[in-house]
Coordinates of C-alpha atoms and ligand atoms in Angstrom, one line a residue:
M389 CA 65.7 78.0 77.8
T390 CA 65.3 74.3 77.0
K391 CA 66.1 72.4 80.1
P392 CA 68.5 69.4 80.0
P393 CA 66.8 66.1 80.8
W394 CA 68.9 65.5 84.0
L395 CA 67.9 68.8 85.5
H396 CA 65.1 68.2 88.0
F397 CA 64.5 68.1 91.8
E398 CA 63.5 64.4 92.1
N399 CA 66.8 63.5 93.8
V400 CA 69.0 66.5 94.5
W401 CA 68.7 68.6 97.7
L402 CA 70.3 72.1 97.3
P403 CA 72.3 74.1 99.8
Y404 CA 70.4 76.6 101.9
A405 CA 67.4 76.3 99.7
Q406 CA 63.6 76.0 100.3
M407 CA 63.1 73.2 97.9
K408 CA 59.4 73.8 97.6
T409 CA 59.9 77.2 96.0
A410 CA 63.5 77.1 94.8
P411 CA 63.9 77.8 91.1
L412 CA 65.8 75.3 89.0
P413 CA 69.5 76.3 89.0
L414 CA 71.2 77.3 85.8
P415 CA 72.9 74.4 84.1
V416 CA 76.6 75.0 83.6
V417 CA 78.5 72.9 81.1
S418 CA 82.0 74.3 81.3
A419 CA 84.0 77.3 82.6
R420 CA 87.2 79.1 81.6
G421 CA 88.9 82.0 83.4
A422 CA 86.1 84.2 84.9
R423 CA 83.3 82.8 82.7
L424 CA 80.7 80.2 83.0
R425 CA 79.2 78.6 79.9
L426 CA 75.5 77.6 80.2
A427 CA 73.8 74.6 78.5
D428 CA 72.1 77.0 76.1
G429 CA 75.4 78.5 75.0
R430 CA 75.1 81.8 77.0
E431 CA 78.1 82.9 79.0
L432 CA 78.0 84.5 82.5
I433 CA 80.8 86.4 84.1
D434 CA 81.3 84.9 87.5
G435 CA 81.3 87.6 90.2
I436 CA 81.4 85.2 93.1
A437 CA 84.3 82.8 92.0
S438 CA 82.2 79.8 93.1
W439 CA 81.9 80.7 96.7
W440 CA 85.3 82.5 96.8
T441 CA 87.4 79.5 95.8
M442 CA 88.4 80.1 92.2
C443 CA 91.2 82.6 92.6
H444 CA 93.1 81.7 89.4
G445 CA 89.9 81.4 87.3
Y446 CA 88.4 78.2 86.0
G447 CA 90.6 75.6 84.2
H448 CA 94.0 77.2 84.8
P449 CA 96.2 74.9 82.7
H450 CA 99.0 74.7 85.4
I451 CA 96.5 73.3 88.0
V452 CA 94.8 71.1 85.5
A453 CA 98.1 69.5 84.4
A454 CA 99.2 69.0 88.1
V455 CA 95.9 67.3 88.9
E456 CA 95.9 65.1 85.8
K457 CA 99.4 64.0 86.6
E458 CA 98.6 63.1 90.2
L459 CA 95.4 61.3 89.1
R460 CA 97.5 59.0 87.0
E461 CA 100.2 58.5 89.5
L462 CA 98.5 58.4 92.9
P463 CA 95.0 59.7 93.2
H464 CA 94.6 58.6 96.8
V465 CA 96.5 56.8 99.5
M466 CA 95.8 56.8 103.2
F467 CA 97.8 59.3 105.2
G468 CA 98.0 57.1 108.3
G469 CA 101.2 55.1 108.1
L470 CA 101.8 56.0 104.4
A471 CA 103.2 59.2 103.0
H472 CA 103.1 61.0 99.7
E473 CA 105.2 63.8 98.4
P474 CA 102.5 66.3 97.5
G475 CA 101.2 66.3 101.1
Y476 CA 104.5 66.7 102.8
R477 CA 105.7 69.3 100.2
L478 CA 102.4 71.3 100.6
A479 CA 102.8 71.3 104.4
A480 CA 106.3 72.6 104.2
R481 CA 105.3 75.3 101.7
L482 CA 102.3 76.5 103.8
A483 CA 104.6 76.6 106.9
A484 CA 107.1 78.8 104.9
L485 CA 104.4 81.2 103.7
L486 CA 102.5 81.6 107.0
P487 CA 103.8 84.1 109.5
G488 CA 105.5 83.3 112.8
D489 CA 105.8 79.7 113.9
L490 CA 102.5 78.4 112.3
R491 CA 104.1 75.3 110.9
H492 CA 102.3 72.2 112.0
V493 CA 99.7 71.4 109.3
F494 CA 96.7 69.1 109.8
F495 CA 94.9 68.4 106.5
T496 CA 91.1 67.8 106.2
E497 CA 88.7 68.1 103.3
S498 CA 86.4 71.1 104.1
G499 CA 86.4 74.4 105.8
S500 CA 83.9 73.4 108.5
V501 CA 86.0 70.4 109.4
A502 CA 89.2 72.5 109.5
V503 CA 87.3 74.7 112.1
E504 CA 86.2 71.6 114.0
V505 CA 89.8 70.5 114.2
A506 CA 91.0 73.9 115.3
M507 CA 88.4 73.9 118.1
K508 CA 89.3 70.3 119.1
M509 CA 93.0 71.2 119.1
A510 CA 92.2 74.1 121.4
V511 CA 90.2 72.0 123.9
Q512 CA 92.7 69.2 123.9
F513 CA 95.6 71.7 124.3
W514 CA 94.2 72.5 127.7
L515 CA 93.2 69.0 128.6
N516 CA 96.7 67.8 127.9
Q517 CA 97.8 70.3 130.6
G518 CA 95.2 69.1 133.0
E519 CA 92.7 71.9 132.4
R520 CA 89.1 71.4 131.3
R521 CA 88.1 74.4 129.2
T522 CA 85.2 73.8 126.9
K523 CA 84.0 77.3 125.8
F524 CA 84.9 79.5 122.9
V525 CA 84.5 83.2 122.4
S526 CA 83.2 84.2 119.0
F527 CA 81.7 87.4 117.5
R528 CA 78.5 88.9 116.2
N529 CA 78.1 88.3 112.5
A530 CA 80.7 85.5 112.6
Y531 CA 80.4 82.5 110.2
H532 CA 82.6 79.5 110.7
G533 CA 80.8 76.6 109.0
D534 CA 77.9 74.3 109.0
T535 CA 78.9 71.4 111.3
F536 CA 77.7 71.4 114.9
L537 CA 80.7 72.8 116.7
A538 CA 81.4 75.3 113.9
M539 CA 77.7 76.3 114.0
S540 CA 78.1 77.0 117.7
V541 CA 80.6 79.9 117.0
C542 CA 78.4 81.4 114.2
D543 CA 76.3 84.5 115.1
P544 CA 73.5 82.9 117.2
E545 CA 70.9 85.5 116.4
E546 CA 71.5 86.9 112.9
G547 CA 73.3 83.8 111.5
M548 CA 71.7 81.2 109.3
H549 CA 71.8 78.7 112.1
R550 CA 69.7 80.6 114.6
M551 CA 67.1 77.9 114.8
F552 CA 69.7 75.6 116.3
R553 CA 70.0 77.8 119.4
G554 CA 69.8 75.6 122.4
V555 CA 70.8 72.6 120.4
V556 CA 74.4 73.5 119.6
A557 CA 76.9 74.2 122.4
E558 CA 76.5 77.6 124.0
Q559 CA 79.5 79.8 123.6
F560 CA 80.3 83.4 124.5
V561 CA 79.3 85.8 121.8
A562 CA 81.0 89.1 122.0
E563 CA 81.2 92.3 120.0
L564 CA 84.5 92.8 118.1
P565 CA 86.7 95.2 120.0
E566 CA 86.1 98.1 117.6
S567 CA 86.2 100.8 120.2
T568 CA 87.9 101.3 123.6
E569 CA 84.7 100.6 125.3
K570 CA 84.0 97.3 123.4
A571 CA 87.6 96.3 124.0
R572 CA 87.1 96.9 127.7
E573 CA 83.9 94.8 127.7
L574 CA 85.6 91.9 126.0
D575 CA 88.5 92.2 128.4
R576 CA 86.0 91.9 131.3
L577 CA 84.3 88.8 129.7
L578 CA 87.7 87.1 129.3
E579 CA 88.8 88.1 132.8
V580 CA 85.7 86.5 134.4
H581 CA 85.5 83.4 132.3
R582 CA 89.1 82.7 131.4
R583 CA 89.2 79.3 133.1
E584 CA 86.3 78.1 131.0
I585 CA 87.5 79.5 127.7
A586 CA 89.7 77.4 125.3
A587 CA 90.1 80.0 122.6
V588 CA 88.9 83.1 120.8
I589 CA 87.9 82.5 117.2
V590 CA 87.6 85.2 114.5
E591 CA 87.6 85.8 110.8
P592 CA 90.4 88.4 110.5
L593 CA 89.6 91.6 108.6
V594 CA 86.5 90.4 106.9
Q595 CA 83.5 88.5 108.3
G596 CA 82.3 86.8 105.1
A597 CA 79.0 84.8 105.1
G598 CA 77.8 86.8 108.1
G599 CA 77.4 89.9 105.9
M600 CA 80.7 90.9 104.3
R601 CA 81.6 93.1 107.2
F602 CA 85.1 94.6 107.5
H603 CA 87.0 95.5 110.6
S604 CA 90.4 97.2 111.2
L605 CA 93.9 95.8 111.5
E606 CA 93.8 97.2 115.0
V607 CA 90.9 94.9 116.0
C608 CA 93.1 91.9 115.1
A609 CA 96.0 93.3 117.1
E610 CA 93.7 94.0 120.1
L611 CA 92.4 90.4 120.0
R612 CA 96.0 89.2 120.1
R613 CA 96.8 91.4 123.0
L614 CA 93.7 90.3 125.0
C615 CA 94.5 86.6 124.3
E616 CA 98.0 87.2 125.6
R617 CA 96.8 89.0 128.7
H618 CA 94.3 86.2 129.6
D619 CA 96.4 83.3 128.4
L620 CA 93.9 82.2 125.8
L621 CA 94.5 80.7 122.3
L622 CA 93.6 82.8 119.3
I623 CA 92.2 81.0 116.2
F624 CA 92.1 82.8 112.9
D625 CA 89.6 81.4 110.4
E626 CA 91.1 82.6 107.1
I627 CA 89.0 80.2 105.0
F628 CA 87.5 83.1 103.1
T629 CA 90.3 85.7 103.6
G630 CA 93.2 83.5 102.7
F631 CA 95.1 83.4 99.4
G632 CA 94.9 87.0 98.2
R633 CA 91.3 87.9 98.7
T634 CA 92.0 90.9 101.0
G635 CA 95.0 92.1 99.0
S636 CA 97.7 90.2 100.8
L637 CA 98.3 86.4 100.7
F638 CA 96.8 86.2 104.2
A639 CA 94.8 88.8 106.1
C640 CA 96.9 88.2 109.3
E641 CA 100.0 89.5 107.4
Q642 CA 98.4 92.9 107.0
A643 CA 97.5 93.0 110.6
G644 CA 101.0 91.8 111.6
V645 CA 99.3 89.4 114.0
V646 CA 100.2 85.7 114.4
P647 CA 97.4 83.6 115.7
D648 CA 98.0 80.3 117.6
V649 CA 96.0 78.3 115.0
I650 CA 94.9 79.3 111.5
C651 CA 92.2 77.6 109.3
L652 CA 92.6 77.5 105.5
S653 CA 90.4 76.1 102.7
K654 CA 88.3 77.6 99.9
A655 CA 91.0 79.0 97.6
L656 CA 93.7 76.7 98.9
T657 CA 93.5 74.5 95.8
G658 CA 92.5 77.3 93.5
G659 CA 89.0 76.0 93.8
T660 CA 89.6 72.8 91.9
V661 CA 89.6 70.0 94.6
P662 CA 88.2 70.1 98.1
L663 CA 91.0 70.5 100.7
A664 CA 91.5 72.3 104.0
A665 CA 94.2 72.8 106.5
T666 CA 94.4 73.6 110.2
V667 CA 97.8 75.0 111.0
A668 CA 99.1 75.2 114.6
S669 CA 101.9 77.1 116.1
E670 CA 104.8 75.5 118.0
K671 CA 103.2 76.2 121.4
V672 CA 100.0 74.4 120.4
Y673 CA 101.8 71.5 118.8
A674 CA 104.1 71.0 121.7
A675 CA 101.2 70.4 124.1
F676 CA 100.4 67.2 122.2
L677 CA 104.0 65.8 122.4
S678 CA 104.1 63.2 125.2
D679 CA 105.0 59.6 126.1
D680 CA 101.3 59.2 126.7
P681 CA 99.5 58.0 123.5
E682 CA 96.3 59.5 124.9
A683 CA 97.8 63.0 124.4
A684 CA 97.7 62.6 120.6
L685 CA 95.3 64.6 118.5
M686 CA 92.4 62.3 118.0
H687 CA 91.4 63.1 114.4
G688 CA 92.0 61.6 111.0
P689 CA 89.6 61.9 108.0
T690 CA 89.5 59.1 105.5
F691 CA 90.6 61.4 102.7
M692 CA 93.2 63.3 104.8
A693 CA 95.7 65.1 102.7
Y694 CA 94.0 63.9 99.6
P695 CA 96.8 63.8 97.0
L696 CA 94.8 65.3 94.2
G697 CA 94.0 68.2 96.5
C698 CA 97.6 68.6 97.6
A699 CA 98.8 68.5 94.0
A700 CA 96.2 71.2 93.1
A701 CA 97.2 73.3 96.1
N702 CA 101.0 73.0 95.3
A703 CA 100.2 74.1 91.7
S704 CA 98.1 77.0 93.1
L705 CA 101.0 78.2 95.3
D706 CA 103.2 78.0 92.2
L707 CA 100.9 80.4 90.5
F708 CA 101.0 82.8 93.5
E709 CA 104.8 82.8 92.9
S710 CA 104.8 83.0 89.2
E711 CA 101.8 85.2 88.4
P712 CA 101.0 88.6 89.8
R713 CA 98.0 87.4 91.8
I714 CA 98.3 89.8 94.7
A715 CA 98.9 92.8 92.4
Q716 CA 95.7 91.7 90.6
A717 CA 93.8 91.7 93.8
Q718 CA 95.0 95.2 94.5
A719 CA 94.1 96.4 91.0
I720 CA 90.6 94.9 91.5
E721 CA 90.3 96.9 94.7
A722 CA 91.1 100.1 92.9
Q723 CA 88.6 99.3 90.1
L724 CA 85.9 98.3 92.5
R725 CA 86.3 101.5 94.5
E726 CA 85.9 103.6 91.4
E727 CA 83.2 101.7 89.7
L728 CA 80.9 100.8 92.7
A729 CA 81.1 104.4 94.0
C730 CA 78.1 105.2 91.7
C731 CA 75.9 103.1 94.0
A732 CA 76.8 104.9 97.2
H733 CA 74.0 107.5 96.9
M734 CA 71.3 105.4 95.4
P735 CA 68.1 105.0 97.4
G736 CA 68.1 101.9 99.5
V737 CA 71.9 101.8 99.7
R738 CA 73.6 102.4 103.1
E739 CA 77.2 102.3 101.9
V740 CA 79.7 100.9 99.5
R741 CA 82.8 99.3 100.9
V742 CA 85.8 97.6 99.3
K743 CA 88.7 95.6 100.7
G744 CA 91.0 93.8 98.3
A745 CA 89.0 91.8 95.8
I746 CA 85.8 92.2 97.8
G747 CA 83.3 94.8 96.8
V748 CA 80.1 95.3 98.9
V749 CA 77.0 97.3 98.3
Q750 CA 75.4 97.4 101.7
M751 CA 71.7 97.8 101.4
E752 CA 69.4 99.4 104.0
R753 CA 67.3 96.2 104.2
V754 CA 67.2 92.5 103.2
V755 CA 67.1 92.3 99.4
D756 CA 65.0 90.1 97.0
A757 CA 68.0 87.9 96.4
L758 CA 66.3 85.7 93.7
G759 CA 64.8 88.7 91.9
L760 CA 68.1 90.5 91.8
R761 CA 70.0 87.4 90.7
A762 CA 67.7 86.9 87.8
K763 CA 68.3 90.6 86.7
F764 CA 72.0 90.1 86.8
V765 CA 71.8 86.9 84.8
E766 CA 69.9 88.8 82.1
K767 CA 72.9 91.1 81.9
G768 CA 75.3 88.1 81.6
C769 CA 76.5 88.2 85.2
W770 CA 76.5 85.7 88.0
I771 CA 76.1 87.7 91.2
K772 CA 74.5 86.2 94.2
P773 CA 73.2 88.7 96.8
F774 CA 72.4 87.5 100.3
G775 CA 70.8 89.1 103.3
D776 CA 71.3 92.9 103.0
V777 CA 74.3 92.8 100.7
V778 CA 75.1 92.8 97.0
Y779 CA 78.7 91.9 96.6
L780 CA 81.5 90.9 94.3
T781 CA 84.4 88.5 94.9
P782 CA 85.5 87.8 91.4
P783 CA 88.3 85.4 90.4
L784 CA 91.6 87.4 90.9
V785 CA 92.4 86.9 87.2
I786 CA 89.3 88.7 85.9
S787 CA 89.9 91.2 83.1
A788 CA 89.2 94.8 83.7
S789 CA 86.4 94.8 81.1
D790 CA 84.7 91.8 82.6
L791 CA 84.9 93.4 86.1
S792 CA 83.4 96.5 84.6
A793 CA 80.5 94.5 83.2
L794 CA 79.9 93.2 86.7
T795 CA 79.9 96.6 88.4
R796 CA 77.8 98.0 85.6
A797 CA 75.2 95.3 86.1
I798 CA 75.1 96.2 89.8
C799 CA 74.8 99.9 89.2
E800 CA 72.2 99.6 86.5
T801 CA 70.1 97.1 88.5
L802 CA 70.2 98.9 91.8
R803 CA 69.3 102.2 90.1
K804 CA 66.1 100.6 88.8
P805 CA 65.1 98.0 91.4
L806 CA 62.7 95.2 90.3
D807 CA 60.5 96.6 87.6
Ligands
PLP1444 C1 83.1 78.8 103.9 C2 83.6 79.1 105.2 C3 83.7 78.0 106.2 C4 83.2 76.6 105.9 O1 83.8 76.0 104.9 P1 83.1 74.7 104.1 O2 84.2 74.3 103.2 O3 81.9 75.3 103.4 O4 82.8 73.8 105.2 C5 84.2 78.3 107.4 N1 84.7 79.6 107.7 C6 84.6 80.6 106.8 C7 85.2 81.9 107.2 C8 84.1 80.4 105.5 O5 84.0 81.4 104.7

């Protein structure tokens, strides 16, 4: 492929990449629906939805129109002391969609920062009541972001931040309560350390970047029970699972569990503009109401409630109302189950698992991610394995035939590994 003149590594530093050996990325010039168009005219079907963001596909006209209109009217205005309708309306809509009394919305611009804010809220929730609790409980294989506090609740051994052990804050890392015995262990940990612990943080139903691992609804319910028993806050990080990915609008709905704080980002704007939200329950919010100005939540990003992002998110929520997105996620689940089943008994494959619009081929060992990726590209597919998983999280609007092309590419490639 002839390389466009701008594509070189003189100035750009890529995410999670060893720049000495990284191959040049594929130049993308445009995208529509579930397809990326490359500079040389080839098209790739996107099996990843740009890191799980692009739920309505690329270039959905309703979102494009909303962002264009906002860009002309009010692309940005500070949220401190000034107000704009898209932000206030989005907060009200999120509050109406979220379960229970999760209705106090704090906007930021990225998932990691939404997690930072949730953790800060939890610590200050206790400080405002005269208690100093600085620790968090998180779980093996968790991933909550790349900033320092978020890194501290990622899996400290298997996670991608393991080299920062001893540098980031030490937290309690537990096993998910997936059995009675593990639940008892967690119960004991919480019993012993409850006075130090501000909150328990978890990705409900699916741990994403830590290996696309699923757990049951019962695990979420057990975490809620344990937090009640020990009077701890429960934070749900739904940055990956939110907005239809697991087959319901939010994973916590399926579990019938209401956390004290929930973090949203990724698909919040349909993948078009960076935006995130940390949403607190009445109980958490109430702990910040005081005649003492010091009790206020001390946070406020420059681009807080970025109007273009809020306009995009409002348009995205319109689409969840007007188009059958959740039904599409459920149809993707059925198709992934059927079409990935062929991989289950291949050599090197441990299992195939599917939840909502997430299909995972769990390999026995770490894969040659770059080698596999290149094979998929030859077949016209953008699929990005990591660690020991090959997975699909397509845009929820993907056609059945494009989804079949993705699953076929996986089955054919894994059947004949790198030759
Ligand atoms: C992606 C992700 C984050 C971090 O979001 P960024 O926008 O990349 O900072 C946090 N938690 C979960 C569960 C995620 O999937």
